[in-house]
Short mmCIF file of C-alpha atoms and ligand atoms in Angstrom, two decimals:
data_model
loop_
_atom_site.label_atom_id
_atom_site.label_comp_id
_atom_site.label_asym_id
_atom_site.label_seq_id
_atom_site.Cartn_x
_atom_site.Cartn_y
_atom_site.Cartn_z
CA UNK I 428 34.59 5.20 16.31
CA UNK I 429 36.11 4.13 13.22
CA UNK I 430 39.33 4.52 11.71
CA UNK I 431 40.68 4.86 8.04
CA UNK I 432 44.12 5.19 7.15
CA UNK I 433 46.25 5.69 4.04
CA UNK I 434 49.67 6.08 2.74
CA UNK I 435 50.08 8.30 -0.07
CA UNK I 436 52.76 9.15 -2.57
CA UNK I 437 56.67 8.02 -2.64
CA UNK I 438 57.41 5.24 0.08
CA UNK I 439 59.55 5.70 2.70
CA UNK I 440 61.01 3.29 5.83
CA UNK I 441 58.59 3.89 8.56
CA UNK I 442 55.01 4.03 6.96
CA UNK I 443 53.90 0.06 8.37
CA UNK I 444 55.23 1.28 12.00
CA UNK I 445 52.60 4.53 11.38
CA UNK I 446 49.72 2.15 9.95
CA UNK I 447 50.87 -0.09 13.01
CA UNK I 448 50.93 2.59 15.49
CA UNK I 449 47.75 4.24 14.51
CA UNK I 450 45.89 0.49 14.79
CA UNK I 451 46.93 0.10 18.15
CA UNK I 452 46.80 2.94 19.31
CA UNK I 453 42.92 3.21 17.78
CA UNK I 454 42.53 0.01 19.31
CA UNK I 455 43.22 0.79 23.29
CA UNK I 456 40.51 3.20 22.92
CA UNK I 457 38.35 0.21 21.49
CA UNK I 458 38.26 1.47 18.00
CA UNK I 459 38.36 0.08 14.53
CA UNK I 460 40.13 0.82 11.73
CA UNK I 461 40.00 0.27 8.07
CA UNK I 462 43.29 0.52 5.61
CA UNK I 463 42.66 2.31 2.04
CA UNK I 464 44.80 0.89 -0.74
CA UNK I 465 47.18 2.73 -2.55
CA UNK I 466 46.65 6.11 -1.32
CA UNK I 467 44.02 8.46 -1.95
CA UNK I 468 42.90 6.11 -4.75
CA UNK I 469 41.61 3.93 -2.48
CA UNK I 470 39.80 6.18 -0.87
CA UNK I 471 38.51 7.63 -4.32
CA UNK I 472 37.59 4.22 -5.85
CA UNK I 473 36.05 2.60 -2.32
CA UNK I 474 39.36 -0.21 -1.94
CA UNK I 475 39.29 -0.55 1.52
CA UNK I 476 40.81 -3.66 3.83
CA UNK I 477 39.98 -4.36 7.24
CA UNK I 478 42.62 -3.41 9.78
CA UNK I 479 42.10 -5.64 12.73
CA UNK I 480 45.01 -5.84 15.87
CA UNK I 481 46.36 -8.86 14.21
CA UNK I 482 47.01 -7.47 10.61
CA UNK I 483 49.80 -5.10 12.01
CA UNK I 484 51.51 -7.84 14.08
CA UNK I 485 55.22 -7.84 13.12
CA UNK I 486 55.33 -5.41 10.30
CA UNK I 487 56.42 -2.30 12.20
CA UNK I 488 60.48 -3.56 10.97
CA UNK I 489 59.54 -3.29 7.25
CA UNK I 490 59.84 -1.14 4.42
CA UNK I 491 57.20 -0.12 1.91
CA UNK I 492 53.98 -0.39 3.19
CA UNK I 493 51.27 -2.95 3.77
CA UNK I 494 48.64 -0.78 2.03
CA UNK I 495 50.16 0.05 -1.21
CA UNK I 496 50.33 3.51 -2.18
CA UNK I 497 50.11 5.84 -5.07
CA UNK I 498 50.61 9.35 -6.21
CA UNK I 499 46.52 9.80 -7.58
CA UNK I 500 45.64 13.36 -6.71
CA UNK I 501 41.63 12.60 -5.52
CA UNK I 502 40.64 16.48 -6.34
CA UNK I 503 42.12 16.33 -9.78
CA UNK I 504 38.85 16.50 -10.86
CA UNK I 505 35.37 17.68 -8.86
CA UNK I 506 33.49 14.18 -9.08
CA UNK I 507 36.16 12.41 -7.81
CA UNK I 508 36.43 14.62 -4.91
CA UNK I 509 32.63 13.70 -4.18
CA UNK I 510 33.31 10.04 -4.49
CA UNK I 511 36.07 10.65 -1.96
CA UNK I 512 33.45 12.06 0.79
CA UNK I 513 30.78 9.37 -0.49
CA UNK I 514 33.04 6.64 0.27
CA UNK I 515 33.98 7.65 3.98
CA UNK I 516 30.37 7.68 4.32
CA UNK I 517 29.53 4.33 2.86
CA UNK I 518 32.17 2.83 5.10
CA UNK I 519 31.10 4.91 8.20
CA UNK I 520 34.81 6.32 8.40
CA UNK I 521 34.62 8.68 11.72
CA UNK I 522 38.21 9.70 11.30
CA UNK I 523 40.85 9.19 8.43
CA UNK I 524 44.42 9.04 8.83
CA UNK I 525 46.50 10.78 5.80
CA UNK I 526 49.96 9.35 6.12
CA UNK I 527 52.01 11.30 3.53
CA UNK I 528 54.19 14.20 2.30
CA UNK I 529 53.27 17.82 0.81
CA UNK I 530 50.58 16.52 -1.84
CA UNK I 531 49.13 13.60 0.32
CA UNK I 532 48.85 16.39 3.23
CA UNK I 533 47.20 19.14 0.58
CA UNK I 534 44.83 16.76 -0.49
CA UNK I 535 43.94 16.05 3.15
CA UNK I 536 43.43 19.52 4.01
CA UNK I 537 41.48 19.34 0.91
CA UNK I 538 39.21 17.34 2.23
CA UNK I 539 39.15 19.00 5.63
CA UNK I 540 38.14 22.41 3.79
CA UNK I 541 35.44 20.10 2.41
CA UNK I 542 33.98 18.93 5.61
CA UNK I 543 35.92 16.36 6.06
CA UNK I 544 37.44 14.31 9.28
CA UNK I 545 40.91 13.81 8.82
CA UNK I 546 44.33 14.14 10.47
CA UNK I 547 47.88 14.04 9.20
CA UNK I 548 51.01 12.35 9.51
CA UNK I 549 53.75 13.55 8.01
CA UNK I 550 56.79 10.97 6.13
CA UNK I 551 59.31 11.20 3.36
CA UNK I 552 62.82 10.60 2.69
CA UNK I 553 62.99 13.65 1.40
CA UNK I 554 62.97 15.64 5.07
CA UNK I 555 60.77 18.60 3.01
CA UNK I 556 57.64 18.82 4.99
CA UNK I 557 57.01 22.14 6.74
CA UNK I 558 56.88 23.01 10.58
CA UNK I 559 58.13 19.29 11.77
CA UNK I 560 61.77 18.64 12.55
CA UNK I 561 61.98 15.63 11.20
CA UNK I 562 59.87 13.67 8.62
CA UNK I 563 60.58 9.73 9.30
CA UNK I 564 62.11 7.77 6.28
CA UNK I 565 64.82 10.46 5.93
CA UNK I 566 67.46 8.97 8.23
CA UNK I 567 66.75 5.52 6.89
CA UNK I 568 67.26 6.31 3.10
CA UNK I 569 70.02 9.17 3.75
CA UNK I 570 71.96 5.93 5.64
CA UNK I 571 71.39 3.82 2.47
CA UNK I 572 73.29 7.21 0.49
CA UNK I 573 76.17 6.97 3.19
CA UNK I 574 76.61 3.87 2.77
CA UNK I 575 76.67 4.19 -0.99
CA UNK I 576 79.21 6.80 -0.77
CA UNK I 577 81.39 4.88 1.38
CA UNK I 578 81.81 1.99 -1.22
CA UNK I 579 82.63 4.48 -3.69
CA UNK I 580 85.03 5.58 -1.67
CA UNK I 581 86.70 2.30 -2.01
CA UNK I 582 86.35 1.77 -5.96
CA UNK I 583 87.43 5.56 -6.39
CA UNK I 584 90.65 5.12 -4.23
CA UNK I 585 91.33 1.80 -5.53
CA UNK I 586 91.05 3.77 -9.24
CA UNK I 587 92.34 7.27 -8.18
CA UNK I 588 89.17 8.14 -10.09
CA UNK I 589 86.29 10.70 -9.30
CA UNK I 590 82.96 9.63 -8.31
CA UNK I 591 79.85 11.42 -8.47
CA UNK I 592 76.76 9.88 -6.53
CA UNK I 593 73.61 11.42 -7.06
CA UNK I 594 71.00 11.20 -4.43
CA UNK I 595 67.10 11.92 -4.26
CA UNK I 596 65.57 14.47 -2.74
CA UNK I 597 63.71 16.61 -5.22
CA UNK I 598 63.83 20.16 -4.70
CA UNK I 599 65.53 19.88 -1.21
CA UNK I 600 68.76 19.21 -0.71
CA UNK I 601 68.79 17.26 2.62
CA UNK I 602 69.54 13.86 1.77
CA UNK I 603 72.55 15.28 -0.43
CA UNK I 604 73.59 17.55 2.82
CA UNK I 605 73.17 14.42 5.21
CA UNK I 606 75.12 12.42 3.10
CA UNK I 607 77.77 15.05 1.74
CA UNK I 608 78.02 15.43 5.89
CA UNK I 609 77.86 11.92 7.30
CA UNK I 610 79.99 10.43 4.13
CA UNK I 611 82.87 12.93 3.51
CA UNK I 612 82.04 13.87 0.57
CA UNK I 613 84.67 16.62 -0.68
CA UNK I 614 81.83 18.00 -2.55
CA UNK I 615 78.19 18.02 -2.15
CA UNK I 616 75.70 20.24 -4.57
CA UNK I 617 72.18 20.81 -3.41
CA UNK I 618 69.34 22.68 -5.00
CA UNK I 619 69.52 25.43 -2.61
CA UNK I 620 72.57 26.88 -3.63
CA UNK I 621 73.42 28.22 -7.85
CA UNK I 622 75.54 25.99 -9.48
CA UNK I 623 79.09 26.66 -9.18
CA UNK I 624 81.31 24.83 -11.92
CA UNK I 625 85.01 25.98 -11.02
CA UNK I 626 84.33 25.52 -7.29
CA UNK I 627 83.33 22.26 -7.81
CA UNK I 628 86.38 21.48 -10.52
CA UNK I 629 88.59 22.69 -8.19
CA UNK I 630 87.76 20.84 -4.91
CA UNK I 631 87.95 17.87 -7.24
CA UNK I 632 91.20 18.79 -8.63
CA UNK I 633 92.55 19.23 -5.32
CA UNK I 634 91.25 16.18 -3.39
CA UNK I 635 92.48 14.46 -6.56
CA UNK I 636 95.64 15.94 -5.82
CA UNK I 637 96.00 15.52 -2.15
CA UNK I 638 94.70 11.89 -1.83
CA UNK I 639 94.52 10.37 -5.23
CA UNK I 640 90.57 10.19 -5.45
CA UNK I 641 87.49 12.30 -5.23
CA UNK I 642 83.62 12.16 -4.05
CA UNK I 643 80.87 14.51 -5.43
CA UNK I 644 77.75 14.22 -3.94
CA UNK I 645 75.00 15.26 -6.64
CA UNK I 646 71.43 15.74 -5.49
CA UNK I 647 68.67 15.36 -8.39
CA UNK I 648 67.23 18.44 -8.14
CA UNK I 649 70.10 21.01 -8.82
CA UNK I 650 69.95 23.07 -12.07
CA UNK I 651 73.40 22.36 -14.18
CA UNK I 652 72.07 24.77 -16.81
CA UNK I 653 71.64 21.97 -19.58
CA UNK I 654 69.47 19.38 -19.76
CA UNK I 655 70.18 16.03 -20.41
CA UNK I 656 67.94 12.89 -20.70
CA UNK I 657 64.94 14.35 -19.23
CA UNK I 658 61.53 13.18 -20.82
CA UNK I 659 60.22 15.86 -19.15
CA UNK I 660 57.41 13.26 -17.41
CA UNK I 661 55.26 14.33 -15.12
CA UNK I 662 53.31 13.03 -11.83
CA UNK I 663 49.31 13.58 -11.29
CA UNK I 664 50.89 16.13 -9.07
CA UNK I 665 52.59 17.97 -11.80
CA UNK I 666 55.99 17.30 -10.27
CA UNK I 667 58.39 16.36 -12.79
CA UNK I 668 60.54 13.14 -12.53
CA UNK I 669 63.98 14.73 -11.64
CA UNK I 670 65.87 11.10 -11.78
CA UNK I 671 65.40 11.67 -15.44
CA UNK I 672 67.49 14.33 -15.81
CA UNK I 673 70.90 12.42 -14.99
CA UNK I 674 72.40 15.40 -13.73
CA UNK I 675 75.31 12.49 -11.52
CA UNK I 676 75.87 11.37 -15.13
CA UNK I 677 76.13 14.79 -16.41
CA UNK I 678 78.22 16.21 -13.67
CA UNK I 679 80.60 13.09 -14.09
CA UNK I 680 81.05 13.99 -17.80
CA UNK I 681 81.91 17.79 -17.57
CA UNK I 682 84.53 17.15 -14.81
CA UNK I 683 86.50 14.05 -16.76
CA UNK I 684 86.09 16.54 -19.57
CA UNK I 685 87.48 19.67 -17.66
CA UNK I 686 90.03 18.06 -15.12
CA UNK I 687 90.97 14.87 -17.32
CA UNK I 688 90.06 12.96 -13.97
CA UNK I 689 88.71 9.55 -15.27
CA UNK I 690 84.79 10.00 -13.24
CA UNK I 691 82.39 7.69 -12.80
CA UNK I 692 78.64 8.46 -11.65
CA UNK I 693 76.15 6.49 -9.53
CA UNK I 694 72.17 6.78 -9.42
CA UNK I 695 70.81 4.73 -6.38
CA UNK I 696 67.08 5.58 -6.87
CA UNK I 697 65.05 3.55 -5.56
CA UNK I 698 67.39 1.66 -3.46
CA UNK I 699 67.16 4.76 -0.94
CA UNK I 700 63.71 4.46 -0.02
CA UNK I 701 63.65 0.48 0.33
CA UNK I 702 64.52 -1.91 3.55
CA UNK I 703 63.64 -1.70 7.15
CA UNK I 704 63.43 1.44 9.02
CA UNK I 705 66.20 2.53 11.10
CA UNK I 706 65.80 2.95 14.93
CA UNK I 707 64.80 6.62 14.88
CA UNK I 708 61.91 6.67 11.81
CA UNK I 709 60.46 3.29 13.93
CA UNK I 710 60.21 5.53 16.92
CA UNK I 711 59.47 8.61 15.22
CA UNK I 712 56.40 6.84 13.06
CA UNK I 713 55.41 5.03 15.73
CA UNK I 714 54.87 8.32 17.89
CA UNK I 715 53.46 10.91 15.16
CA UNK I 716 50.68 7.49 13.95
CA UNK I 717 49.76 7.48 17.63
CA UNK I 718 49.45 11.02 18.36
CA UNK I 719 47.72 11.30 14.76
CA UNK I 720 44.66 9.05 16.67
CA UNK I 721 44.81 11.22 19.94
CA UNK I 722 44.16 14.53 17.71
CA UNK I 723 41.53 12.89 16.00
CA UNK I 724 40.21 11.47 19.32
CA UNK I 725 40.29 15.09 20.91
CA UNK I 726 38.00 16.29 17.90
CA UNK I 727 41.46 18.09 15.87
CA UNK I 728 40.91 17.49 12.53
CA UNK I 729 42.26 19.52 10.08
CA UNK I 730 45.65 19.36 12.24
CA UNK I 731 48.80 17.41 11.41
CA UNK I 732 51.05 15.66 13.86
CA UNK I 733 54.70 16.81 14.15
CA UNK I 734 57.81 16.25 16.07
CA UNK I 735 59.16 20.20 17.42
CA UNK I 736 62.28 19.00 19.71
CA UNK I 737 61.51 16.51 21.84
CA UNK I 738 57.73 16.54 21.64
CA UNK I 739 55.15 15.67 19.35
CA UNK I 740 52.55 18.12 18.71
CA UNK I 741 49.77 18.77 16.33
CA UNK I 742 49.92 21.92 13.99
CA UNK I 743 47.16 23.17 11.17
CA UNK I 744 47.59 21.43 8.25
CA UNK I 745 47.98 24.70 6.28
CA UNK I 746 51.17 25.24 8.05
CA UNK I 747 52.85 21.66 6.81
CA UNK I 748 51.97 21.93 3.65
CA UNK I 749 52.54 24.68 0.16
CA UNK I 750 56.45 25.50 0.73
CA UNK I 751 58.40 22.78 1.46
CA UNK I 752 60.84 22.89 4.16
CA UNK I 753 65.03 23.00 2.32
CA UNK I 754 68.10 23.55 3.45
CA UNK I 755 68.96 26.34 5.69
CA UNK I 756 72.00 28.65 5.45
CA UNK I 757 73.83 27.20 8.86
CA UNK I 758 73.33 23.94 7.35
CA UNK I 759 75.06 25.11 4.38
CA UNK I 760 77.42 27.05 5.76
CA UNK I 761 78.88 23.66 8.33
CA UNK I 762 78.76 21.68 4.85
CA UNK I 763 81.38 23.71 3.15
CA UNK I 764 83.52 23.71 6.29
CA UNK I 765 84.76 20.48 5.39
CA UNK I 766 84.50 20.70 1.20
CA UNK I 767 87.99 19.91 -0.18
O1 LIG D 1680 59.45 12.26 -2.75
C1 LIG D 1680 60.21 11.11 -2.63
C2 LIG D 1680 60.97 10.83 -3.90
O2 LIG D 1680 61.76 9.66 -3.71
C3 LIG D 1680 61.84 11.98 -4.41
O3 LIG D 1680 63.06 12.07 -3.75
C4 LIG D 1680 61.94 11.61 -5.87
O4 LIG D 1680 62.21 12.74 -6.68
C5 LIG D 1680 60.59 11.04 -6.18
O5 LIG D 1680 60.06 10.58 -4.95
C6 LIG D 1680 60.61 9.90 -7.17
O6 LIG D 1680 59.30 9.57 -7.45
P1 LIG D 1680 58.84 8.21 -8.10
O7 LIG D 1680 58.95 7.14 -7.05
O8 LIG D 1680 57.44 8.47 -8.48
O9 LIG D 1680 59.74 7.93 -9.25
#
């Protein structure tokens, strides 16, 4: 048999152990596999790279990924959804591996719905992909925000200033929660919940108060009711670029202006989704890449591998993918146990 595999949309700690894992693991059954460049455009436009046992030696410890990726939507238009099918065929792909989050995993089942012979594996920092515990890159990047918030925790107290950090995410609020949690933040404001103004004023004014300095944790996608600096700018995906909107910034601005707090803000981006994987996405990659190959191997396509407790699993890619997975209400509810 052979093998493709891609990595699609944002990158995330974690995808070169999947690419690894699903090599080897392809391998031991004496397969080959082939590595598509920068997503589903590689698979669209015929960029394809040999994948032998050797190409994956000693890359399962770093970030990015080896393959390039890219947010290109391959259905966006009907001939390029043709040229997606033509070019598994010219390169007598028996099985393709979709390694990605909601929009890499729609265009995958996609492409199943189409005939196709593909399997998914699901990743982002972002924690939002349905019916799998975990998606690996989350605990990697939502480390990088804890450790973020902990140096602000030294500038703030040093300044008896407020800080707000704003974190990624998108529309879910777990890396905000994670790091609201894990940091001691005496705020943290996720999507999930309506903004609340004078809460948030007065856990400042209070930690302000009771210890001379205050955290906010900020993620990008909550709705402050105004809009500042957003271009409004758009992925192929239609999803639009929430760093944009500055709400840290903004948030910093309306509480020096409300509580005469002097407040700074921090953006980390990027930062959060760069460097090596932490121990759990290496093992949790590594175990969804190989258990991707075994569902393809058992004839499963159209199925997408998970983690559900302790095992991994394969579920209908229709289930993963459509509403992404947020923040639940006991989530929420042991968050504000410790708010200021
Ligand atoms: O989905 C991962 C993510 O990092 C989101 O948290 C963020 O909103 C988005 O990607 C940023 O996208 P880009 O890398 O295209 O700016």
């Amino acid at each position: 048999m052979k093998f493709g595999v891609l990595t699609g949309g944002g990158d995330c700690p974690g995808l070169n152990a999947a690419i690894r894992a699903v090599v080897r693991r392809a391998a031991g059954f004496g397969h080959m596999t082939v590595g598509f460049l920068d997503g589903w455009k590689g698979v669209r436009d015929d960029l394809a790279r040999p994948l032998p046992w050797a190409e994956v030696a000693g890359i399962l410890s770093r970030g990015g990924t080896i393959l390039g990726s890219s947010r290109t939507n391959p259905f966006a238009k009907e001939s390029d959804g043709e040229r997606v099918l033509e070019t598994l065929r010219r390169e007598g792909v028996d099985a393709l591996v979709a390694i990605g989050g909601d929009d890499t995993l729609t265009a995958a089942l996609e492409l199943f719905r189409r005939g196709g012979h593909v399997v998914g594996v699901p990743k982002t920092m972002d924690n939002d992909v349905a019916g799998t515990d975990w998606t690996f890159g989350f605990h990697s990047a939502a480390a990088v925000a804890v450790d973020a918030l902990e140096r602000l925790r030294d500038t703030a107290g040093s300044h008896h200033r407020a800080i707000v950090l704003e974190v990624m995410g998108r529309h879910a609020g777990w890396v905000a929660l994670a790091t609201g949690l894990a940091g001691g933040a005496d705020a943290t404001l996720v999507p999930e919940e309506p903004y609340d103004e004078e809460a948030v004023l007065a856990r400042v004014r209070r930690a302000v108060q009771e210890r001379g300095y205050a955290l906010v944790v900020a993620s990008e996608g909550i709705d402050l009711g105004a809009r500042r600096g957003s271009k409004g700018a758009k992925d192929e995906f239609g999803h639009e670029l929430l760093r944009e909107r500055e709400v840290g910034a903004e948030l910093a601005h309306r509480i020096q202006e409300r509580t005469g707090v002097e407040t700074r803000s921090a953006q980390i981006g990027h930062i959060q989704r760069g460097g090596a994987p932490d121990l759990f996405d290496r093992i949790l990659a590594t175990r969804l890449g190989a258990f991707a190959v075994d569902l393809a191997l058992a004839g499963r396509f159209g199925e997408v591998a998970v983690l559900r407790g302790e095992k991994v699993t394969g579920i209908p890619l229709g289930e993963a993918v459509g509403s992404p997975k947020v923040v639940t209400p006991d989530w929420l509810e042991l968050l504000h146990t410790f708010d200021a």
